[in-house]
């Protein structure tokens, strides 16, 4: 008699290589791979528009990969528990396996599903997959969570090395009868009005696209990563964030590939560039550590003092920022890159986010929501960490009194203007000297570049010095003290 099938509940682990739940199910016998679309269960953070687009493509690739392994992807709409129960009846499955998720709503939902299936006599197993270090594996000496990155990073490196990645099972045994599947199109993940041309041009979702991107980075980006990672006009970063978010590549695959390449280059230990890259991968781990230990951080500042911060409501300024029309070229380039490709370089994310929360005093949550809808790598842990870090209210955050100057940041990190010229083409003919501050350009330089400020490109939405003073006054108001203009400004570690 054939062994009963095992359902693999696929979520954000859309690959077959180094996939613990798939591997464990394949060892048992017949496998029924299932994806259930239940965004309501992820409220208040269901996937945004750009993420849905990515998810559609990623599921389409997974369908093909499963077919090559003699299997199929069964697609259903939620609720998850009801759907799993129905599939158990239809297939006679006796077990459901999945890889763990860490978002507060997902953990609650998974706990409920686990308890209900268990009570019904169904075997359940869940696996560590999306992280290298589980949030409860790395704790301070007192047994609590870390709030500062560097000791967390050291503690991660001091523990066992992440296991080597495993290959995909050669084939996935099929169940006796396949249950019916909804079509991928019926989930309505792709936009009705096609705005996704820029995303299609920029990305190849799916496990094969992820591996190709990793290879390109190892060949062309890794060596110069420590400096290249800060230059938004160059391809100095890996672009793996959406692939990691959707689990098209595992962090173990990335970790070991970078180690291997970095060690091969030095012939001894890991190269400095390799270390610098793996440090960023551990920032991702830190973000999940914080999300699990402080689940309210998605909406509330980790530093409770900031609940008293005098934020402003300014819908016009928010709209100008969203559209990349703030008059600060580096910020506008970043916001337009985001709108066009669903991704923004980390340096531009920091400067754009800083302008919103510090110069414009708009709550970081409004920026986080916009990123959530527009980023293809929108990730609750990383997005929350990034926004709280910039706003100065998170763990190991940039102090609030350190206020990025968008002009000097542009001159330093986009000195040749490649990034601004690409994304803000109306400024492309302006000389480098004025490119990051067109309002200071002499009339003749603007005329020669065919720019009239206020017509072709906006005046700055707020003057930098005035914005800085206003931000420091707001901080003083929150603290009930004098502005902290004279504090020493230590350089950021990031
Ligand atoms: P690389 O430089 O190649 O880094 C490799 C990987 O390390 C990334 O893919 C990512 O998984 C991880 N990583 C790198 N930097 C960080 C970081 N600062 N924090 C956490 N993990 C990091 N990242 C997201 O994945 N999703 C988000 O929604 C997100 N929102 C952000 C919002 C703000 C305001 C800021 C300042 C940063 C945000 N980041 C987010 C972090 C970072 O900008 C992106 O991870 C990075 O730009 C992705 O590009 P990459 O894959 O080429 O990075």
mmCIF file with all atom_site columns, C-alpha atoms in Angstrom, residues 6-157:
data_model
loop_
_atom_site.group_PDB
_atom_site.id
_atom_site.type_symbol
_atom_site.label_atom_id
_atom_site.label_alt_id
_atom_site.label_comp_id
_atom_site.label_asym_id
_atom_site.label_entity_id
_atom_site.label_seq_id
_atom_site.pdbx_PDB_ins_code
_atom_site.Cartn_x
_atom_site.Cartn_y
_atom_site.Cartn_z
_atom_site.occupancy
_atom_site.B_iso_or_equiv
_atom_site.pdbx_formal_charge
_atom_site.auth_seq_id
_atom_site.auth_comp_id
_atom_site.auth_asym_id
_atom_site.auth_atom_id
_atom_site.pdbx_PDB_model_num
ATOM 1   C CA . UNK A 1 6   ? 2.552  14.762 2.883   1.00 0.00 ? 6   UNK A CA 1
ATOM 2   C CA . UNK A 1 7   ? 1.402  18.310 2.142   1.00 0.00 ? 7   UNK A CA 1
ATOM 3   C CA . UNK A 1 8   ? 4.163  20.895 1.848   1.00 0.00 ? 8   UNK A CA 1
ATOM 4   C CA . UNK A 1 9   ? 2.674  24.277 2.616   1.00 0.00 ? 9   UNK A CA 1
ATOM 5   C CA . UNK A 1 10  ? 4.802  26.711 0.599   1.00 0.00 ? 10  UNK A CA 1
ATOM 6   C CA . UNK A 1 11  ? 4.859  30.316 1.647   1.00 0.00 ? 11  UNK A CA 1
ATOM 7   C CA . UNK A 1 12  ? 7.982  32.471 1.260   1.00 0.00 ? 12  UNK A CA 1
ATOM 8   C CA . UNK A 1 13  ? 10.305 29.592 0.390   1.00 0.00 ? 13  UNK A CA 1
ATOM 9   C CA . UNK A 1 14  ? 9.611  29.363 -3.332  1.00 0.00 ? 14  UNK A CA 1
ATOM 10  C CA . UNK A 1 15  ? 12.389 27.038 -4.471  1.00 0.00 ? 15  UNK A CA 1
ATOM 11  C CA . UNK A 1 16  ? 13.322 23.349 -4.373  1.00 0.00 ? 16  UNK A CA 1
ATOM 12  C CA . UNK A 1 17  ? 17.053 23.515 -3.608  1.00 0.00 ? 17  UNK A CA 1
ATOM 13  C CA . UNK A 1 18  ? 18.087 23.640 0.036   1.00 0.00 ? 18  UNK A CA 1
ATOM 14  C CA . UNK A 1 19  ? 14.410 23.651 1.001   1.00 0.00 ? 19  UNK A CA 1
ATOM 15  C CA . UNK A 1 20  ? 14.021 21.830 4.344   1.00 0.00 ? 20  UNK A CA 1
ATOM 16  C CA . UNK A 1 21  ? 10.234 21.249 4.234   1.00 0.00 ? 21  UNK A CA 1
ATOM 17  C CA . UNK A 1 22  ? 10.335 19.883 0.673   1.00 0.00 ? 22  UNK A CA 1
ATOM 18  C CA . UNK A 1 23  ? 13.338 17.668 1.450   1.00 0.00 ? 23  UNK A CA 1
ATOM 19  C CA . UNK A 1 24  ? 11.698 16.234 4.582   1.00 0.00 ? 24  UNK A CA 1
ATOM 20  C CA . UNK A 1 25  ? 8.418  15.563 2.772   1.00 0.00 ? 25  UNK A CA 1
ATOM 21  C CA . UNK A 1 26  ? 10.196 13.879 -0.153  1.00 0.00 ? 26  UNK A CA 1
ATOM 22  C CA . UNK A 1 27  ? 11.866 11.485 2.279   1.00 0.00 ? 27  UNK A CA 1
ATOM 23  C CA . UNK A 1 28  ? 8.405  10.384 3.498   1.00 0.00 ? 28  UNK A CA 1
ATOM 24  C CA . UNK A 1 29  ? 6.894  9.509  0.122   1.00 0.00 ? 29  UNK A CA 1
ATOM 25  C CA . UNK A 1 30  ? 4.301  11.293 -2.002  1.00 0.00 ? 30  UNK A CA 1
ATOM 26  C CA . UNK A 1 31  ? 4.380  15.103 -1.824  1.00 0.00 ? 31  UNK A CA 1
ATOM 27  C CA . UNK A 1 32  ? 1.569  17.598 -2.444  1.00 0.00 ? 32  UNK A CA 1
ATOM 28  C CA . UNK A 1 33  ? 3.096  21.100 -2.801  1.00 0.00 ? 33  UNK A CA 1
ATOM 29  C CA . UNK A 1 34  ? 0.511  23.737 -1.950  1.00 0.00 ? 34  UNK A CA 1
ATOM 30  C CA . UNK A 1 35  ? 0.426  27.520 -2.067  1.00 0.00 ? 35  UNK A CA 1
ATOM 31  C CA . UNK A 1 36  ? -2.491 29.208 -0.286  1.00 0.00 ? 36  UNK A CA 1
ATOM 32  C CA . UNK A 1 37  ? -3.256 32.863 -1.006  1.00 0.00 ? 37  UNK A CA 1
ATOM 33  C CA . UNK A 1 38  ? -4.628 34.339 2.218   1.00 0.00 ? 38  UNK A CA 1
ATOM 34  C CA . UNK A 1 39  ? -3.434 37.959 2.467   1.00 0.00 ? 39  UNK A CA 1
ATOM 35  C CA . UNK A 1 40  ? -6.072 38.804 5.114   1.00 0.00 ? 40  UNK A CA 1
ATOM 36  C CA . UNK A 1 41  ? -4.177 36.555 7.506   1.00 0.00 ? 41  UNK A CA 1
ATOM 37  C CA . UNK A 1 42  ? -1.146 38.821 7.190   1.00 0.00 ? 42  UNK A CA 1
ATOM 38  C CA . UNK A 1 43  ? -3.057 41.970 8.194   1.00 0.00 ? 43  UNK A CA 1
ATOM 39  C CA . UNK A 1 44  ? -2.096 44.679 8.942   1.00 0.00 ? 44  UNK A CA 1
ATOM 40  C CA . UNK A 1 45  ? 0.764  43.999 6.474   1.00 0.00 ? 45  UNK A CA 1
ATOM 41  C CA . UNK A 1 46  ? -0.602 41.965 3.544   1.00 0.00 ? 46  UNK A CA 1
ATOM 42  C CA . UNK A 1 47  ? 1.754  41.998 0.508   1.00 0.00 ? 47  UNK A CA 1
ATOM 43  C CA . UNK A 1 48  ? 1.755  45.329 -1.365  1.00 0.00 ? 48  UNK A CA 1
ATOM 44  C CA . UNK A 1 49  ? 1.302  45.851 -5.100  1.00 0.00 ? 49  UNK A CA 1
ATOM 45  C CA . UNK A 1 50  ? 4.960  45.372 -6.136  1.00 0.00 ? 50  UNK A CA 1
ATOM 46  C CA . UNK A 1 51  ? 5.288  42.269 -3.933  1.00 0.00 ? 51  UNK A CA 1
ATOM 47  C CA . UNK A 1 52  ? 2.171  40.777 -5.503  1.00 0.00 ? 52  UNK A CA 1
ATOM 48  C CA . UNK A 1 53  ? 3.625  41.275 -8.945  1.00 0.00 ? 53  UNK A CA 1
ATOM 49  C CA . UNK A 1 54  ? 6.806  39.490 -7.855  1.00 0.00 ? 54  UNK A CA 1
ATOM 50  C CA . UNK A 1 55  ? 4.869  36.705 -6.168  1.00 0.00 ? 55  UNK A CA 1
ATOM 51  C CA . UNK A 1 56  ? 2.955  35.975 -9.384  1.00 0.00 ? 56  UNK A CA 1
ATOM 52  C CA . UNK A 1 57  ? 6.194  35.584 -11.368 1.00 0.00 ? 57  UNK A CA 1
ATOM 53  C CA . UNK A 1 58  ? 7.838  33.570 -8.629  1.00 0.00 ? 58  UNK A CA 1
ATOM 54  C CA . UNK A 1 59  ? 4.923  31.128 -8.409  1.00 0.00 ? 59  UNK A CA 1
ATOM 55  C CA . UNK A 1 60  ? 4.948  30.740 -12.203 1.00 0.00 ? 60  UNK A CA 1
ATOM 56  C CA . UNK A 1 61  ? 8.636  29.765 -12.046 1.00 0.00 ? 61  UNK A CA 1
ATOM 57  C CA . UNK A 1 62  ? 8.022  27.389 -9.195  1.00 0.00 ? 62  UNK A CA 1
ATOM 58  C CA . UNK A 1 63  ? 5.231  25.685 -11.159 1.00 0.00 ? 63  UNK A CA 1
ATOM 59  C CA . UNK A 1 64  ? 7.699  24.995 -13.969 1.00 0.00 ? 64  UNK A CA 1
ATOM 60  C CA . UNK A 1 65  ? 10.378 23.780 -11.592 1.00 0.00 ? 65  UNK A CA 1
ATOM 61  C CA . UNK A 1 66  ? 7.953  21.430 -9.885  1.00 0.00 ? 66  UNK A CA 1
ATOM 62  C CA . UNK A 1 67  ? 6.836  20.048 -13.237 1.00 0.00 ? 67  UNK A CA 1
ATOM 63  C CA . UNK A 1 68  ? 10.457 19.319 -14.120 1.00 0.00 ? 68  UNK A CA 1
ATOM 64  C CA . UNK A 1 69  ? 10.578 17.277 -10.905 1.00 0.00 ? 69  UNK A CA 1
ATOM 65  C CA . UNK A 1 70  ? 7.475  15.274 -11.845 1.00 0.00 ? 70  UNK A CA 1
ATOM 66  C CA . UNK A 1 71  ? 5.273  17.285 -9.498  1.00 0.00 ? 71  UNK A CA 1
ATOM 67  C CA . UNK A 1 72  ? 2.753  20.125 -9.521  1.00 0.00 ? 72  UNK A CA 1
ATOM 68  C CA . UNK A 1 73  ? 1.880  23.264 -7.596  1.00 0.00 ? 73  UNK A CA 1
ATOM 69  C CA . UNK A 1 74  ? -1.612 23.207 -6.109  1.00 0.00 ? 74  UNK A CA 1
ATOM 70  C CA . UNK A 1 75  ? -2.880 26.768 -5.751  1.00 0.00 ? 75  UNK A CA 1
ATOM 71  C CA . UNK A 1 76  ? -5.827 27.643 -3.529  1.00 0.00 ? 76  UNK A CA 1
ATOM 72  C CA . UNK A 1 77  ? -7.326 30.659 -1.831  1.00 0.00 ? 77  UNK A CA 1
ATOM 73  C CA . UNK A 1 78  ? -7.488 30.722 1.993   1.00 0.00 ? 78  UNK A CA 1
ATOM 74  C CA . UNK A 1 79  ? -8.410 30.676 4.789   1.00 0.00 ? 79  UNK A CA 1
ATOM 75  C CA . UNK A 1 80  ? -5.322 28.565 5.344   1.00 0.00 ? 80  UNK A CA 1
ATOM 76  C CA . UNK A 1 81  ? -6.634 26.148 7.969   1.00 0.00 ? 81  UNK A CA 1
ATOM 77  C CA . UNK A 1 82  ? -9.881 25.396 6.145   1.00 0.00 ? 82  UNK A CA 1
ATOM 78  C CA . UNK A 1 83  ? -7.984 24.922 2.897   1.00 0.00 ? 83  UNK A CA 1
ATOM 79  C CA . UNK A 1 84  ? -5.440 22.589 4.457   1.00 0.00 ? 84  UNK A CA 1
ATOM 80  C CA . UNK A 1 85  ? -8.251 20.562 6.054   1.00 0.00 ? 85  UNK A CA 1
ATOM 81  C CA . UNK A 1 86  ? -9.984 20.259 2.700   1.00 0.00 ? 86  UNK A CA 1
ATOM 82  C CA . UNK A 1 87  ? -6.763 19.191 1.004   1.00 0.00 ? 87  UNK A CA 1
ATOM 83  C CA . UNK A 1 88  ? -6.148 16.615 3.737   1.00 0.00 ? 88  UNK A CA 1
ATOM 84  C CA . UNK A 1 89  ? -9.577 15.124 3.000   1.00 0.00 ? 89  UNK A CA 1
ATOM 85  C CA . UNK A 1 90  ? -9.075 15.203 -0.752  1.00 0.00 ? 90  UNK A CA 1
ATOM 86  C CA . UNK A 1 91  ? -5.608 13.623 -0.715  1.00 0.00 ? 91  UNK A CA 1
ATOM 87  C CA . UNK A 1 92  ? -5.701 11.453 2.396   1.00 0.00 ? 92  UNK A CA 1
ATOM 88  C CA . UNK A 1 93  ? -2.528 13.239 3.563   1.00 0.00 ? 93  UNK A CA 1
ATOM 89  C CA . UNK A 1 94  ? -1.432 12.470 7.130   1.00 0.00 ? 94  UNK A CA 1
ATOM 90  C CA . UNK A 1 95  ? 1.158  15.208 7.494   1.00 0.00 ? 95  UNK A CA 1
ATOM 91  C CA . UNK A 1 96  ? 1.667  18.918 6.749   1.00 0.00 ? 96  UNK A CA 1
ATOM 92  C CA . UNK A 1 97  ? 5.179  20.410 6.653   1.00 0.00 ? 97  UNK A CA 1
ATOM 93  C CA . UNK A 1 98  ? 6.238  24.038 6.307   1.00 0.00 ? 98  UNK A CA 1
ATOM 94  C CA . UNK A 1 99  ? 9.161  26.369 6.885   1.00 0.00 ? 99  UNK A CA 1
ATOM 95  C CA . UNK A 1 100 ? 8.820  28.890 9.696   1.00 0.00 ? 100 UNK A CA 1
ATOM 96  C CA . UNK A 1 101 ? 7.709  32.508 9.233   1.00 0.00 ? 101 UNK A CA 1
ATOM 97  C CA . UNK A 1 102 ? 8.510  35.296 11.690  1.00 0.00 ? 102 UNK A CA 1
ATOM 98  C CA . UNK A 1 103 ? 6.050  38.154 11.161  1.00 0.00 ? 103 UNK A CA 1
ATOM 99  C CA . UNK A 1 104 ? 3.743  38.555 14.175  1.00 0.00 ? 104 UNK A CA 1
ATOM 100 C CA . UNK A 1 105 ? 0.530  37.809 12.218  1.00 0.00 ? 105 UNK A CA 1
ATOM 101 C CA . UNK A 1 106 ? 2.101  34.837 10.443  1.00 0.00 ? 106 UNK A CA 1
ATOM 102 C CA . UNK A 1 107 ? 3.344  33.352 13.713  1.00 0.00 ? 107 UNK A CA 1
ATOM 103 C CA . UNK A 1 108 ? -0.100 33.691 15.294  1.00 0.00 ? 108 UNK A CA 1
ATOM 104 C CA . UNK A 1 109 ? -1.759 32.087 12.275  1.00 0.00 ? 109 UNK A CA 1
ATOM 105 C CA . UNK A 1 110 ? 0.786  29.268 12.125  1.00 0.00 ? 110 UNK A CA 1
ATOM 106 C CA . UNK A 1 111 ? 0.361  28.508 15.819  1.00 0.00 ? 111 UNK A CA 1
ATOM 107 C CA . UNK A 1 112 ? -3.407 28.215 15.345  1.00 0.00 ? 112 UNK A CA 1
ATOM 108 C CA . UNK A 1 113 ? -3.033 25.990 12.282  1.00 0.00 ? 113 UNK A CA 1
ATOM 109 C CA . UNK A 1 114 ? -0.476 23.843 14.060  1.00 0.00 ? 114 UNK A CA 1
ATOM 110 C CA . UNK A 1 115 ? -2.690 23.361 17.122  1.00 0.00 ? 115 UNK A CA 1
ATOM 111 C CA . UNK A 1 116 ? -5.797 22.557 15.066  1.00 0.00 ? 116 UNK A CA 1
ATOM 112 C CA . UNK A 1 117 ? -4.052 20.039 12.804  1.00 0.00 ? 117 UNK A CA 1
ATOM 113 C CA . UNK A 1 118 ? -2.343 18.420 15.736  1.00 0.00 ? 118 UNK A CA 1
ATOM 114 C CA . UNK A 1 119 ? -5.677 18.076 17.547  1.00 0.00 ? 119 UNK A CA 1
ATOM 115 C CA . UNK A 1 120 ? -7.070 16.378 14.428  1.00 0.00 ? 120 UNK A CA 1
ATOM 116 C CA . UNK A 1 121 ? -4.266 13.788 14.520  1.00 0.00 ? 121 UNK A CA 1
ATOM 117 C CA . UNK A 1 122 ? -2.301 15.214 11.597  1.00 0.00 ? 122 UNK A CA 1
ATOM 118 C CA . UNK A 1 123 ? 1.470  15.199 11.900  1.00 0.00 ? 123 UNK A CA 1
ATOM 119 C CA . UNK A 1 124 ? 2.939  18.688 11.546  1.00 0.00 ? 124 UNK A CA 1
ATOM 120 C CA . UNK A 1 125 ? 6.563  19.720 11.276  1.00 0.00 ? 125 UNK A CA 1
ATOM 121 C CA . UNK A 1 126 ? 8.018  23.163 10.769  1.00 0.00 ? 126 UNK A CA 1
ATOM 122 C CA . UNK A 1 127 ? 11.598 23.953 9.855   1.00 0.00 ? 127 UNK A CA 1
ATOM 123 C CA . UNK A 1 128 ? 14.198 26.656 10.207  1.00 0.00 ? 128 UNK A CA 1
ATOM 124 C CA . UNK A 1 129 ? 14.799 27.993 6.725   1.00 0.00 ? 129 UNK A CA 1
ATOM 125 C CA . UNK A 1 130 ? 14.571 31.734 6.153   1.00 0.00 ? 130 UNK A CA 1
ATOM 126 C CA . UNK A 1 131 ? 17.186 32.607 8.779   1.00 0.00 ? 131 UNK A CA 1
ATOM 127 C CA . UNK A 1 132 ? 20.714 31.510 9.579   1.00 0.00 ? 132 UNK A CA 1
ATOM 128 C CA . UNK A 1 133 ? 20.234 32.099 13.300  1.00 0.00 ? 133 UNK A CA 1
ATOM 129 C CA . UNK A 1 134 ? 16.843 31.684 14.942  1.00 0.00 ? 134 UNK A CA 1
ATOM 130 C CA . UNK A 1 135 ? 15.826 34.709 17.049  1.00 0.00 ? 135 UNK A CA 1
ATOM 131 C CA . UNK A 1 136 ? 15.867 32.516 20.178  1.00 0.00 ? 136 UNK A CA 1
ATOM 132 C CA . UNK A 1 137 ? 19.211 30.897 19.387  1.00 0.00 ? 137 UNK A CA 1
ATOM 133 C CA . UNK A 1 138 ? 21.249 34.079 19.788  1.00 0.00 ? 138 UNK A CA 1
ATOM 134 C CA . UNK A 1 139 ? 20.708 35.750 23.145  1.00 0.00 ? 139 UNK A CA 1
ATOM 135 C CA . UNK A 1 140 ? 22.699 37.981 25.495  1.00 0.00 ? 140 UNK A CA 1
ATOM 136 C CA . UNK A 1 141 ? 24.462 36.518 28.541  1.00 0.00 ? 141 UNK A CA 1
ATOM 137 C CA . UNK A 1 142 ? 21.415 37.452 30.576  1.00 0.00 ? 142 UNK A CA 1
ATOM 138 C CA . UNK A 1 143 ? 19.255 35.423 28.176  1.00 0.00 ? 143 UNK A CA 1
ATOM 139 C CA . UNK A 1 144 ? 17.552 38.444 26.610  1.00 0.00 ? 144 UNK A CA 1
ATOM 140 C CA . UNK A 1 145 ? 17.403 39.793 23.067  1.00 0.00 ? 145 UNK A CA 1
ATOM 141 C CA . UNK A 1 146 ? 20.090 42.030 21.579  1.00 0.00 ? 146 UNK A CA 1
ATOM 142 C CA . UNK A 1 147 ? 19.301 45.685 20.854  1.00 0.00 ? 147 UNK A CA 1
ATOM 143 C CA . UNK A 1 148 ? 22.718 46.604 19.472  1.00 0.00 ? 148 UNK A CA 1
ATOM 144 C CA . UNK A 1 149 ? 24.027 45.182 16.225  1.00 0.00 ? 149 UNK A CA 1
ATOM 145 C CA . UNK A 1 150 ? 27.761 44.612 16.793  1.00 0.00 ? 150 UNK A CA 1
ATOM 146 C CA . UNK A 1 151 ? 27.457 42.312 19.832  1.00 0.00 ? 151 UNK A CA 1
ATOM 147 C CA . UNK A 1 152 ? 24.646 40.467 18.023  1.00 0.00 ? 152 UNK A CA 1
ATOM 148 C CA . UNK A 1 153 ? 26.899 40.051 14.988  1.00 0.00 ? 153 UNK A CA 1
ATOM 149 C CA . UNK A 1 154 ? 29.774 38.750 17.118  1.00 0.00 ? 154 UNK A CA 1
ATOM 150 C CA . UNK A 1 155 ? 27.471 36.321 18.909  1.00 0.00 ? 155 UNK A CA 1
ATOM 151 C CA . UNK A 1 156 ? 26.229 34.997 15.552  1.00 0.00 ? 156 UNK A CA 1
ATOM 152 C CA . UNK A 1 157 ? 29.781 34.435 14.308  1.00 0.00 ? 157 UNK A CA 1
#
